[in-house]
Amino acid sequence: MSEIPAKATESEDPSDGARGGGAVDAAAAVEPRDPAGGPLWQSSPPGSIYDYIKVASFSLGPDGLVDQWSLRAERLFGIPAERAVGMDPIEAFVAADLRERGQRKMAEILDGREWTGVIPFRLPDAERTEGLAEVYVMPTTTEDGEQGAVCIIVDARTLRSIETDLAASQAIFGQSPFGFLLIDTDLRVRRANERFASTFGGTPADHRGRTVHNYLESPEAERVTATLRRVLETGQSITDMHITGFVPGSDERRHWSVNLYRVHSGTGRPIGIAWLGTDITARRAAAREAAAARRNLALLNEAGARIGNSLDLETTARELLDVVVPGFCDLATVDLYQGLLAGDETPPGLPDGSAELRRVAFASAVSDAPLPGGHAPVEVGAVHHFSFNSAFADALRTARPRHISAEDGGLIQSTLAVPMVAHDTVVGLAQFSRTKGSEPFGERDRALAVELAARAAVCIDNARLYRREHERALILQRSLLPPGDPEASGLDIACRYLPGNAATGRPSEVGGDWFDVIELPGHRTALVVGDVMGRGLRAAVAMGELRTAVRTLAQLDLEPAEVLAQLDEIARGLGAPGGVQQATRAARRPREADLSEVYLATCVYAVYDSVTRRCTFANAGHLPPVLVEPGEPALMLDVPPGMPLGVGGEPFEEVEVELPEGALLALYTDGLVESRDHPLDEGLQAFVGALTDPADPSPDHHPSATALRADTHRNLEDVCDHVLNTLDTHHGEDDIALLMARVQGLPADSVGDWTLPREPRSVGRAREYARAQLLSWDLEPLVDTTELLVSELVTNALRYGEGEIRLRLLLDRTLVCEVWDSGLVQPRRRRARDTDEGGRGLQLVGMLSAAWGSRRTPRGKTVWFELPLPGGEGGVTDPAEALLSLF
């Protein structure tokens, strides 16, 4: 055999023949290399096309029979060498209908002709197992000079499949829209496609032999190299690895998504790495824009939920900063016009933007960061103004945001000065700053900052309006309450009024709680505590109307139950346009009732008589009064509650209680004892307990009446403070009204009381009683006036009254004279004509007294007058001058 089969056999399989081994050893010393740099001779599997193509060889002797059979032939045909040697290949592998033609071709080959062709074949031991082979027949000459042949057979179907795969691979590699690289085991580019070359310049051949360091900068190149080495060693694929770099001729940073997988030969040996990359710069930018949009929407949603929960200017400003730091910026401040905080009707923003502002809030996500806003730092709470030429003043002046660039050497990279505009009015300035290292503000950030500032500005303006209305309502409410410490005959008074915001420390609408102390004739006092249901300005106004009505009804000297009945009618008429009559018709027709607003109120009304120390109570749905007798525990008086004012249809009951000297009476509203966290009964018991043990020491000595009254008043103030401090955990957000009265009845020696028969001599006797009593009280300056007025009242009682006559003189802070008879006709004052001989008595009473009047009693009427004591603020009119002025 010639050397050709030996070479072919050696290249096909190291096991086919041993004659090639010397050639390999001899070539190893020279070690020629291929153009790519690899050795031509190697002992490892070649990794060539023969790993994929089935190639076999055998030789034919002069007789046309097989005389040599390679191992690859055994694997291809499945016939061992001992059986194949001596076999006629035409008879064994060619179908019967082709054997004649095959014999002719064999004869030509043995005559020394080469032949190449494609022939079908079958395996002799398998049914219907056919193949298609490309046959290369080369004539040879034996040592004896006889003709033979060497046959090389290739599986044509496998070859056609490889040709198809190569064509498809070439099409994919060349026409792929992605950058395609084939990287060898030395991590060098073995092949690049046109797409990759168009991105990084040159032709695909120019990139052969390069590494990732030729395309990427450190440390990105080291990271990618380590990843390539890991893929080559482990065989684990990498999907969507992001790489950042630059392309030649551009300073724009580009981003790529790369997929890596290891490539193997037909025998499974790794031969390199496939690199498939696509430019995702635009997609990444779009994703960042979408993420920024989502972040901004989330920020706006958070702002809508968190800003404006409190109707307080400073709190609203801090809520804005809680939203933007650090989600939007690193530092932020809010400056509001000083006039806005001072409660001006309109913020005094000057046209040049340099009006005084106060810094109300500051937030920072960076420690030791400077306060933005000009060259000089501005602390929170400080009043300042921006210079006319500053960007901040320009933003306030034009109501447009300004972007302020970074200063050299400073920590702040960029700042947005955004005016806070609400209802076309600039209320302040918000500043958002980002430090170096953060992304500078862009147009989208500017729009977001304007939106956030606008939302906060509307909430701040609402807080400003609320503060203004709240202060007005408080002023109205306080103007309707008794000024200072009320005074009453036979009572020491102490009172407390706490609006809801003062009681809880949180902003709250004003309520309709009120109390009042009304002096009545005869040294009697009306004590009133009420509560209009609801809150706000309307409740305060309704409270004012009811309080005024109570004062008016009290001056008519009506019984407590009758006062509440009249108040009920008034409350029912408050919400109806036509008053009480319209409210009554609406109550009968529910559809009309829906059109009217219902005002409900609770009220307790008590009248105390300092002479008898008896107190008459009437209650309209209010909490019961509390009484503390000396040396006894506090108790709630059993006063029928009745229905609230405004409900109508139910009468009110009265309860009369005799109060011992030194007893303490407490009237209050539900804000003192009611809370969301505690039941009402618990609050009432706590109130009763606080009054039972007021921690109020008693004086050891016995001072005079005036000193005792002052000392007791001081102690009563201490009791009020003790109650409020004790119940601090029990009350809620409602207003608190507390009225306390300590009983000090009029002493017996301060009362003169006489019964006169119904006869003319009683007039003179009444004058004598009055003179004697006044002289015993050292009130000689009042004797003449008192005698004259007593004479007039007793004369009228004899002339127009009925039954016996009762005269009573009362001395306290003033002198009061009362004349009682059983007649029901009330005296009426009229102006007498010049020619009339009478009719001037009541005119004279009105001129000489400080006050006079009449009231009904259970069994008649009482006519009274009042005189100021000598040395007081009011003087006594000379009776002679008064008489002369009548004519």
PDB file of N, CA, C and O in Angstrom, residues 296 299 320-321 324 328-335 359 372-374 386 391-396 400-406 412-420 428-435 439-453:
ATOM      1  N   ASN A 296     -42.099  59.778  40.445  1.00  0.00           N
ATOM      2  CA  ASN A 296     -42.750  61.081  40.621  1.00  0.00           C
ATOM      3  C   ASN A 296     -44.227  60.913  40.951  1.00  0.00           C
ATOM      4  O   ASN A 296     -44.778  61.637  41.793  1.00  0.00           O
ATOM      5  N   LEU A 299     -44.448  59.886  44.411  1.00  0.00           N
ATOM      6  CA  LEU A 299     -44.165  61.025  45.279  1.00  0.00           C
ATOM      7  C   LEU A 299     -45.380  61.949  45.365  1.00  0.00           C
ATOM      8  O   LEU A 299     -45.724  62.451  46.447  1.00  0.00           O
ATOM      9  N   LEU A 320     -44.489  68.830  53.946  1.00  0.00           N
ATOM     10  CA  LEU A 320     -43.910  68.894  52.599  1.00  0.00           C
ATOM     11  C   LEU A 320     -42.479  68.391  52.613  1.00  0.00           C
ATOM     12  O   LEU A 320     -42.070  67.601  51.754  1.00  0.00           O
ATOM     13  N   LEU A 321     -41.690  68.826  53.583  1.00  0.00           N
ATOM     14  CA  LEU A 321     -40.285  68.407  53.628  1.00  0.00           C
ATOM     15  C   LEU A 321     -40.157  66.931  53.967  1.00  0.00           C
ATOM     16  O   LEU A 321     -39.212  66.270  53.506  1.00  0.00           O
ATOM     17  N   VAL A 324     -40.392  65.205  50.504  1.00  0.00           N
ATOM     18  CA  VAL A 324     -39.363  65.412  49.469  1.00  0.00           C
ATOM     19  C   VAL A 324     -37.973  65.002  49.915  1.00  0.00           C
ATOM     20  O   VAL A 324     -37.090  64.771  49.067  1.00  0.00           O
ATOM     21  N   PHE A 328     -36.790  63.089  47.002  1.00  0.00           N
ATOM     22  CA  PHE A 328     -36.659  63.970  45.837  1.00  0.00           C
ATOM     23  C   PHE A 328     -35.384  64.796  45.880  1.00  0.00           C
ATOM     24  O   PHE A 328     -34.787  65.073  44.837  1.00  0.00           O
ATOM     25  N   CYS A 329     -34.966  65.202  47.041  1.00  0.00           N
ATOM     26  CA  CYS A 329     -33.777  66.034  47.168  1.00  0.00           C
ATOM     27  C   CYS A 329     -33.079  65.702  48.482  1.00  0.00           C
ATOM     28  O   CYS A 329     -33.583  64.916  49.290  1.00  0.00           O
ATOM     29  N   ASP A 330     -31.898  66.309  48.669  1.00  0.00           N
ATOM     30  CA  ASP A 330     -31.116  66.054  49.876  1.00  0.00           C
ATOM     31  C   ASP A 330     -31.367  67.095  50.964  1.00  0.00           C
ATOM     32  O   ASP A 330     -31.245  66.783  52.147  1.00  0.00           O
ATOM     33  N   LEU A 331     -31.681  68.318  50.570  1.00  0.00           N
ATOM     34  CA  LEU A 331     -31.970  69.389  51.517  1.00  0.00           C
ATOM     35  C   LEU A 331     -33.170  70.171  51.013  1.00  0.00           C
ATOM     36  O   LEU A 331     -33.373  70.288  49.798  1.00  0.00           O
ATOM     37  N   ALA A 332     -33.942  70.726  51.938  1.00  0.00           N
ATOM     38  CA  ALA A 332     -35.102  71.525  51.542  1.00  0.00           C
ATOM     39  C   ALA A 332     -35.460  72.484  52.670  1.00  0.00           C
ATOM     40  O   ALA A 332     -35.238  72.189  53.856  1.00  0.00           O
ATOM     41  N   THR A 333     -36.002  73.633  52.293  1.00  0.00           N
ATOM     42  CA  THR A 333     -36.471  74.621  53.254  1.00  0.00           C
ATOM     43  C   THR A 333     -37.792  75.192  52.761  1.00  0.00           C
ATOM     44  O   THR A 333     -38.112  75.126  51.566  1.00  0.00           O
ATOM     45  N   VAL A 334     -38.543  75.761  53.688  1.00  0.00           N
ATOM     46  CA  VAL A 334     -39.787  76.454  53.365  1.00  0.00           C
ATOM     47  C   VAL A 334     -39.757  77.797  54.091  1.00  0.00           C
ATOM     48  O   VAL A 334     -39.567  77.849  55.313  1.00  0.00           O
ATOM     49  N   ASP A 335     -39.925  78.883  53.322  1.00  0.00           N
ATOM     50  CA  ASP A 335     -40.015  80.232  53.869  1.00  0.00           C
ATOM     51  C   ASP A 335     -41.407  80.777  53.556  1.00  0.00           C
ATOM     52  O   ASP A 335     -41.847  80.719  52.400  1.00  0.00           O
ATOM     53  N   ARG A 359     -38.360  81.534  58.074  1.00  0.00           N
ATOM     54  CA  ARG A 359     -38.055  80.137  57.752  1.00  0.00           C
ATOM     55  C   ARG A 359     -38.776  79.255  58.756  1.00  0.00           C
ATOM     56  O   ARG A 359     -38.476  79.263  59.949  1.00  0.00           O
ATOM     57  N   PRO A 372     -29.561  76.057  52.707  1.00  0.00           N
ATOM     58  CA  PRO A 372     -29.589  76.791  51.444  1.00  0.00           C
ATOM     59  C   PRO A 372     -30.323  78.106  51.582  1.00  0.00           C
ATOM     60  O   PRO A 372     -31.111  78.300  52.495  1.00  0.00           O
ATOM     61  N   GLY A 373     -30.060  78.982  50.645  1.00  0.00           N
ATOM     62  CA  GLY A 373     -30.800  80.235  50.620  1.00  0.00           C
ATOM     63  C   GLY A 373     -29.942  81.452  50.816  1.00  0.00           C
ATOM     64  O   GLY A 373     -30.103  82.199  51.775  1.00  0.00           O
ATOM     65  N   GLY A 374     -29.029  81.694  49.929  1.00  0.00           N
ATOM     66  CA  GLY A 374     -28.206  82.889  50.036  1.00  0.00           C
ATOM     67  C   GLY A 374     -26.864  82.582  50.656  1.00  0.00           C
ATOM     68  O   GLY A 374     -26.519  81.456  50.995  1.00  0.00           O
ATOM     69  N   PHE A 386     -34.730  88.258  51.052  1.00  0.00           N
ATOM     70  CA  PHE A 386     -33.762  88.044  49.976  1.00  0.00           C
ATOM     71  C   PHE A 386     -33.450  89.382  49.314  1.00  0.00           C
ATOM     72  O   PHE A 386     -34.329  90.241  49.176  1.00  0.00           O
ATOM     73  N   ALA A 391     -31.641  85.283  42.932  1.00  0.00           N
ATOM     74  CA  ALA A 391     -32.566  84.434  42.178  1.00  0.00           C
ATOM     75  C   ALA A 391     -33.806  84.100  43.005  1.00  0.00           C
ATOM     76  O   ALA A 391     -34.887  83.873  42.461  1.00  0.00           O
ATOM     77  N   PHE A 392     -33.657  84.084  44.325  1.00  0.00           N
ATOM     78  CA  PHE A 392     -34.791  83.768  45.188  1.00  0.00           C
ATOM     79  C   PHE A 392     -35.834  84.890  45.130  1.00  0.00           C
ATOM     80  O   PHE A 392     -37.036  84.628  45.041  1.00  0.00           O
ATOM     81  N   ALA A 393     -35.365  86.146  45.179  1.00  0.00           N
ATOM     82  CA  ALA A 393     -36.290  87.269  45.054  1.00  0.00           C
ATOM     83  C   ALA A 393     -36.941  87.284  43.677  1.00  0.00           C
ATOM     84  O   ALA A 393     -38.116  87.634  43.539  1.00  0.00           O
ATOM     85  N   ASP A 394     -36.166  86.900  42.658  1.00  0.00           N
ATOM     86  CA  ASP A 394     -36.728  86.857  41.314  1.00  0.00           C
ATOM     87  C   ASP A 394     -37.828  85.801  41.220  1.00  0.00           C
ATOM     88  O   ASP A 394     -38.848  86.006  40.554  1.00  0.00           O
ATOM     89  N   ALA A 395     -37.616  84.664  41.864  1.00  0.00           N
ATOM     90  CA  ALA A 395     -38.651  83.622  41.864  1.00  0.00           C
ATOM     91  C   ALA A 395     -39.916  84.115  42.551  1.00  0.00           C
ATOM     92  O   ALA A 395     -41.035  83.865  42.081  1.00  0.00           O
ATOM     93  N   LEU A 396     -39.770  84.834  43.669  1.00  0.00           N
ATOM     94  CA  LEU A 396     -40.943  85.389  44.349  1.00  0.00           C
ATOM     95  C   LEU A 396     -41.600  86.484  43.525  1.00  0.00           C
ATOM     96  O   LEU A 396     -42.826  86.620  43.511  1.00  0.00           O
ATOM     97  N   ARG A 400     -42.210  82.282  39.285  1.00  0.00           N
ATOM     98  CA  ARG A 400     -41.704  81.205  38.444  1.00  0.00           C
ATOM     99  C   ARG A 400     -40.489  80.577  39.109  1.00  0.00           C
ATOM    100  O   ARG A 400     -39.711  81.269  39.757  1.00  0.00           O
ATOM    101  N   PRO A 401     -40.306  79.260  38.940  1.00  0.00           N
ATOM    102  CA  PRO A 401     -39.161  78.608  39.581  1.00  0.00           C
ATOM    103  C   PRO A 401     -37.849  79.032  38.924  1.00  0.00           C
ATOM    104  O   PRO A 401     -37.798  79.331  37.731  1.00  0.00           O
ATOM    105  N   ARG A 402     -36.803  79.012  39.712  1.00  0.00           N
ATOM    106  CA  ARG A 402     -35.466  79.350  39.230  1.00  0.00           C
ATOM    107  C   ARG A 402     -34.516  78.227  39.609  1.00  0.00           C
ATOM    108  O   ARG A 402     -34.539  77.720  40.727  1.00  0.00           O
ATOM    109  N   HIS A 403     -33.649  77.866  38.625  1.00  0.00           N
ATOM    110  CA  HIS A 403     -32.612  76.864  38.882  1.00  0.00           C
ATOM    111  C   HIS A 403     -31.318  77.581  39.216  1.00  0.00           C
ATOM    112  O   HIS A 403     -30.853  78.437  38.457  1.00  0.00           O
ATOM    113  N   ILE A 404     -30.725  77.247  40.334  1.00  0.00           N
ATOM    114  CA  ILE A 404     -29.516  77.905  40.819  1.00  0.00           C
ATOM    115  C   ILE A 404     -28.374  76.908  40.718  1.00  0.00           C
ATOM    116  O   ILE A 404     -28.434  75.820  41.312  1.00  0.00           O
ATOM    117  N   SER A 405     -27.327  77.274  39.938  1.00  0.00           N
ATOM    118  CA  SER A 405     -26.205  76.366  39.706  1.00  0.00           C
ATOM    119  C   SER A 405     -25.371  76.226  40.970  1.00  0.00           C
ATOM    120  O   SER A 405     -25.455  77.007  41.922  1.00  0.00           O
ATOM    121  N   ALA A 406     -24.493  75.215  40.945  1.00  0.00           N
ATOM    122  CA  ALA A 406     -23.653  74.927  42.089  1.00  0.00           C
ATOM    123  C   ALA A 406     -22.549  75.961  42.212  1.00  0.00           C
ATOM    124  O   ALA A 406     -22.098  76.554  41.230  1.00  0.00           O
ATOM    125  N   ILE A 412     -23.440  71.874  47.846  1.00  0.00           N
ATOM    126  CA  ILE A 412     -24.670  71.890  47.064  1.00  0.00           C
ATOM    127  C   ILE A 412     -24.335  71.845  45.577  1.00  0.00           C
ATOM    128  O   ILE A 412     -23.518  72.620  45.087  1.00  0.00           O
ATOM    129  N   GLN A 413     -24.968  70.927  44.864  1.00  0.00           N
ATOM    130  CA  GLN A 413     -24.749  70.816  43.426  1.00  0.00           C
ATOM    131  C   GLN A 413     -25.724  71.679  42.636  1.00  0.00           C
ATOM    132  O   GLN A 413     -25.331  72.380  41.703  1.00  0.00           O
ATOM    133  N   SER A 414     -26.977  71.637  42.990  1.00  0.00           N
ATOM    134  CA  SER A 414     -27.980  72.460  42.308  1.00  0.00           C
ATOM    135  C   SER A 414     -29.163  72.672  43.236  1.00  0.00           C
ATOM    136  O   SER A 414     -29.442  71.849  44.107  1.00  0.00           O
ATOM    137  N   THR A 415     -29.856  73.797  43.036  1.00  0.00           N
ATOM    138  CA  THR A 415     -30.986  74.181  43.880  1.00  0.00           C
ATOM    139  C   THR A 415     -32.127  74.675  43.005  1.00  0.00           C
ATOM    140  O   THR A 415     -31.902  75.388  42.024  1.00  0.00           O
ATOM    141  N   LEU A 416     -33.324  74.292  43.373  1.00  0.00           N
ATOM    142  CA  LEU A 416     -34.531  74.806  42.733  1.00  0.00           C
ATOM    143  C   LEU A 416     -35.239  75.725  43.728  1.00  0.00           C
ATOM    144  O   LEU A 416     -35.604  75.304  44.831  1.00  0.00           O
ATOM    145  N   ALA A 417     -35.402  76.985  43.355  1.00  0.00           N
ATOM    146  CA  ALA A 417     -36.172  77.940  44.149  1.00  0.00           C
ATOM    147  C   ALA A 417     -37.568  78.027  43.539  1.00  0.00           C
ATOM    148  O   ALA A 417     -37.738  78.556  42.435  1.00  0.00           O
ATOM    149  N   VAL A 418     -38.552  77.484  44.247  1.00  0.00           N
ATOM    150  CA  VAL A 418     -39.902  77.336  43.703  1.00  0.00           C
ATOM    151  C   VAL A 418     -40.865  78.181  44.530  1.00  0.00           C
ATOM    152  O   VAL A 418     -41.027  77.945  45.737  1.00  0.00           O
ATOM    153  N   PRO A 419     -41.501  79.191  43.933  1.00  0.00           N
ATOM    154  CA  PRO A 419     -42.503  79.970  44.683  1.00  0.00           C
ATOM    155  C   PRO A 419     -43.726  79.123  44.988  1.00  0.00           C
ATOM    156  O   PRO A 419     -44.141  78.286  44.179  1.00  0.00           O
ATOM    157  N   MET A 420     -44.281  79.322  46.145  1.00  0.00           N
ATOM    158  CA  MET A 420     -45.481  78.600  46.568  1.00  0.00           C
ATOM    159  C   MET A 420     -46.690  79.485  46.266  1.00  0.00           C
ATOM    160  O   MET A 420     -46.903  80.503  46.928  1.00  0.00           O
ATOM    161  N   GLY A 428     -45.115  82.007  49.779  1.00  0.00           N
ATOM    162  CA  GLY A 428     -43.779  81.735  50.307  1.00  0.00           C
ATOM    163  C   GLY A 428     -42.904  81.121  49.238  1.00  0.00           C
ATOM    164  O   GLY A 428     -43.226  81.136  48.041  1.00  0.00           O
ATOM    165  N   LEU A 429     -41.773  80.588  49.661  1.00  0.00           N
ATOM    166  CA  LEU A 429     -40.780  80.029  48.751  1.00  0.00           C
ATOM    167  C   LEU A 429     -40.283  78.706  49.314  1.00  0.00           C
ATOM    168  O   LEU A 429     -39.948  78.604  50.502  1.00  0.00           O
ATOM    169  N   ALA A 430     -40.264  77.678  48.452  1.00  0.00           N
ATOM    170  CA  ALA A 430     -39.694  76.374  48.805  1.00  0.00           C
ATOM    171  C   ALA A 430     -38.396  76.188  48.035  1.00  0.00           C
ATOM    172  O   ALA A 430     -38.326  76.495  46.840  1.00  0.00           O
ATOM    173  N   GLN A 431     -37.369  75.709  48.726  1.00  0.00           N
ATOM    174  CA  GLN A 431     -36.073  75.466  48.103  1.00  0.00           C
ATOM    175  C   GLN A 431     -35.733  73.989  48.224  1.00  0.00           C
ATOM    176  O   GLN A 431     -35.799  73.425  49.317  1.00  0.00           O
ATOM    177  N   PHE A 432     -35.389  73.382  47.079  1.00  0.00           N
ATOM    178  CA  PHE A 432     -34.989  71.980  47.027  1.00  0.00           C
ATOM    179  C   PHE A 432     -33.551  71.928  46.514  1.00  0.00           C
ATOM    180  O   PHE A 432     -33.264  72.470  45.441  1.00  0.00           O
ATOM    181  N   SER A 433     -32.665  71.260  47.232  1.00  0.00           N
ATOM    182  CA  SER A 433     -31.246  71.214  46.866  1.00  0.00           C
ATOM    183  C   SER A 433     -30.768  69.769  46.833  1.00  0.00           C
ATOM    184  O   SER A 433     -31.219  68.933  47.630  1.00  0.00           O
ATOM    185  N   ARG A 434     -29.856  69.523  45.884  1.00  0.00           N
ATOM    186  CA  ARG A 434     -29.181  68.232  45.799  1.00  0.00           C
ATOM    187  C   ARG A 434     -27.684  68.447  45.958  1.00  0.00           C
ATOM    188  O   ARG A 434     -27.125  69.384  45.389  1.00  0.00           O
ATOM    189  N   THR A 435     -27.074  67.561  46.715  1.00  0.00           N
ATOM    190  CA  THR A 435     -25.646  67.687  46.969  1.00  0.00           C
ATOM    191  C   THR A 435     -24.859  67.015  45.848  1.00  0.00           C
ATOM    192  O   THR A 435     -25.414  66.287  45.015  1.00  0.00           O
ATOM    193  N   GLU A 439     -27.838  63.208  41.171  1.00  0.00           N
ATOM    194  CA  GLU A 439     -28.137  63.650  39.805  1.00  0.00           C
ATOM    195  C   GLU A 439     -28.698  65.064  39.832  1.00  0.00           C
ATOM    196  O   GLU A 439     -29.549  65.391  40.654  1.00  0.00           O
ATOM    197  N   PRO A 440     -28.205  65.946  38.959  1.00  0.00           N
ATOM    198  CA  PRO A 440     -28.709  67.324  38.945  1.00  0.00           C
ATOM    199  C   PRO A 440     -30.200  67.355  38.597  1.00  0.00           C
ATOM    200  O   PRO A 440     -30.749  66.430  38.001  1.00  0.00           O
ATOM    201  N   PHE A 441     -30.844  68.459  38.939  1.00  0.00           N
ATOM    202  CA  PHE A 441     -32.257  68.632  38.623  1.00  0.00           C
ATOM    203  C   PHE A 441     -32.441  68.789  37.119  1.00  0.00           C
ATOM    204  O   PHE A 441     -31.655  69.474  36.444  1.00  0.00           O
ATOM    205  N   GLY A 442     -33.476  68.144  36.590  1.00  0.00           N
ATOM    206  CA  GLY A 442     -33.836  68.285  35.195  1.00  0.00           C
ATOM    207  C   GLY A 442     -35.197  68.947  35.041  1.00  0.00           C
ATOM    208  O   GLY A 442     -35.821  69.394  36.012  1.00  0.00           O
ATOM    209  N   GLU A 443     -35.666  68.986  33.805  1.00  0.00           N
ATOM    210  CA  GLU A 443     -36.955  69.612  33.543  1.00  0.00           C
ATOM    211  C   GLU A 443     -38.094  68.857  34.218  1.00  0.00           C
ATOM    212  O   GLU A 443     -39.043  69.458  34.716  1.00  0.00           O
ATOM    213  N   ARG A 444     -37.987  67.525  34.220  1.00  0.00           N
ATOM    214  CA  ARG A 444     -39.023  66.751  34.881  1.00  0.00           C
ATOM    215  C   ARG A 444     -39.025  67.041  36.388  1.00  0.00           C
ATOM    216  O   ARG A 444     -40.083  67.146  37.011  1.00  0.00           O
ATOM    217  N   ASP A 445     -37.839  67.190  36.953  1.00  0.00           N
ATOM    218  CA  ASP A 445     -37.749  67.519  38.379  1.00  0.00           C
ATOM    219  C   ASP A 445     -38.333  68.901  38.650  1.00  0.00           C
ATOM    220  O   ASP A 445     -38.982  69.123  39.676  1.00  0.00           O
ATOM    221  N   ARG A 446     -38.086  69.816  37.748  1.00  0.00           N
ATOM    222  CA  ARG A 446     -38.627  71.162  37.930  1.00  0.00           C
ATOM    223  C   ARG A 446     -40.162  71.132  37.952  1.00  0.00           C
ATOM    224  O   ARG A 446     -40.790  71.763  38.805  1.00  0.00           O
ATOM    225  N   ALA A 447     -40.743  70.394  37.004  1.00  0.00           N
ATOM    226  CA  ALA A 447     -42.212  70.309  36.960  1.00  0.00           C
ATOM    227  C   ALA A 447     -42.754  69.650  38.221  1.00  0.00           C
ATOM    228  O   ALA A 447     -43.781  70.072  38.771  1.00  0.00           O
ATOM    229  N   LEU A 448     -42.062  68.607  38.702  1.00  0.00           N
ATOM    230  CA  LEU A 448     -42.510  67.945  39.924  1.00  0.00           C
ATOM    231  C   LEU A 448     -42.404  68.875  41.124  1.00  0.00           C
ATOM    232  O   LEU A 448     -43.296  68.919  41.978  1.00  0.00           O
ATOM    233  N   ALA A 449     -41.313  69.633  41.196  1.00  0.00           N
ATOM    234  CA  ALA A 449     -41.146  70.567  42.319  1.00  0.00           C
ATOM    235  C   ALA A 449     -42.249  71.621  42.326  1.00  0.00           C
ATOM    236  O   ALA A 449     -42.769  71.992  43.392  1.00  0.00           O
ATOM    237  N   VAL A 450     -42.613  72.113  41.145  1.00  0.00           N
ATOM    238  CA  VAL A 450     -43.690  73.103  41.060  1.00  0.00           C
ATOM    239  C   VAL A 450     -45.006  72.503  41.544  1.00  0.00           C
ATOM    240  O   VAL A 450     -45.771  73.145  42.282  1.00  0.00           O
ATOM    241  N   GLU A 451     -45.273  71.260  41.159  1.00  0.00           N
ATOM    242  CA  GLU A 451     -46.517  70.610  41.569  1.00  0.00           C
ATOM    243  C   GLU A 451     -46.543  70.385  43.082  1.00  0.00           C
ATOM    244  O   GLU A 451     -47.566  70.628  43.745  1.00  0.00           O
ATOM    245  N   LEU A 452     -45.427  69.927  43.640  1.00  0.00           N
ATOM    246  CA  LEU A 452     -45.378  69.708  45.081  1.00  0.00           C
ATOM    247  C   LEU A 452     -45.546  71.018  45.843  1.00  0.00           C
ATOM    248  O   LEU A 452     -46.279  71.090  46.842  1.00  0.00           O
ATOM    249  N   ALA A 453     -44.855  72.066  45.376  1.00  0.00           N
ATOM    250  CA  ALA A 453     -44.973  73.361  46.050  1.00  0.00           C
ATOM    251  C   ALA A 453     -46.385  73.911  45.938  1.00  0.00           C
ATOM    252  O   ALA A 453     -46.904  74.528  46.885  1.00  0.00           O
TER     253      ALA A 453
END
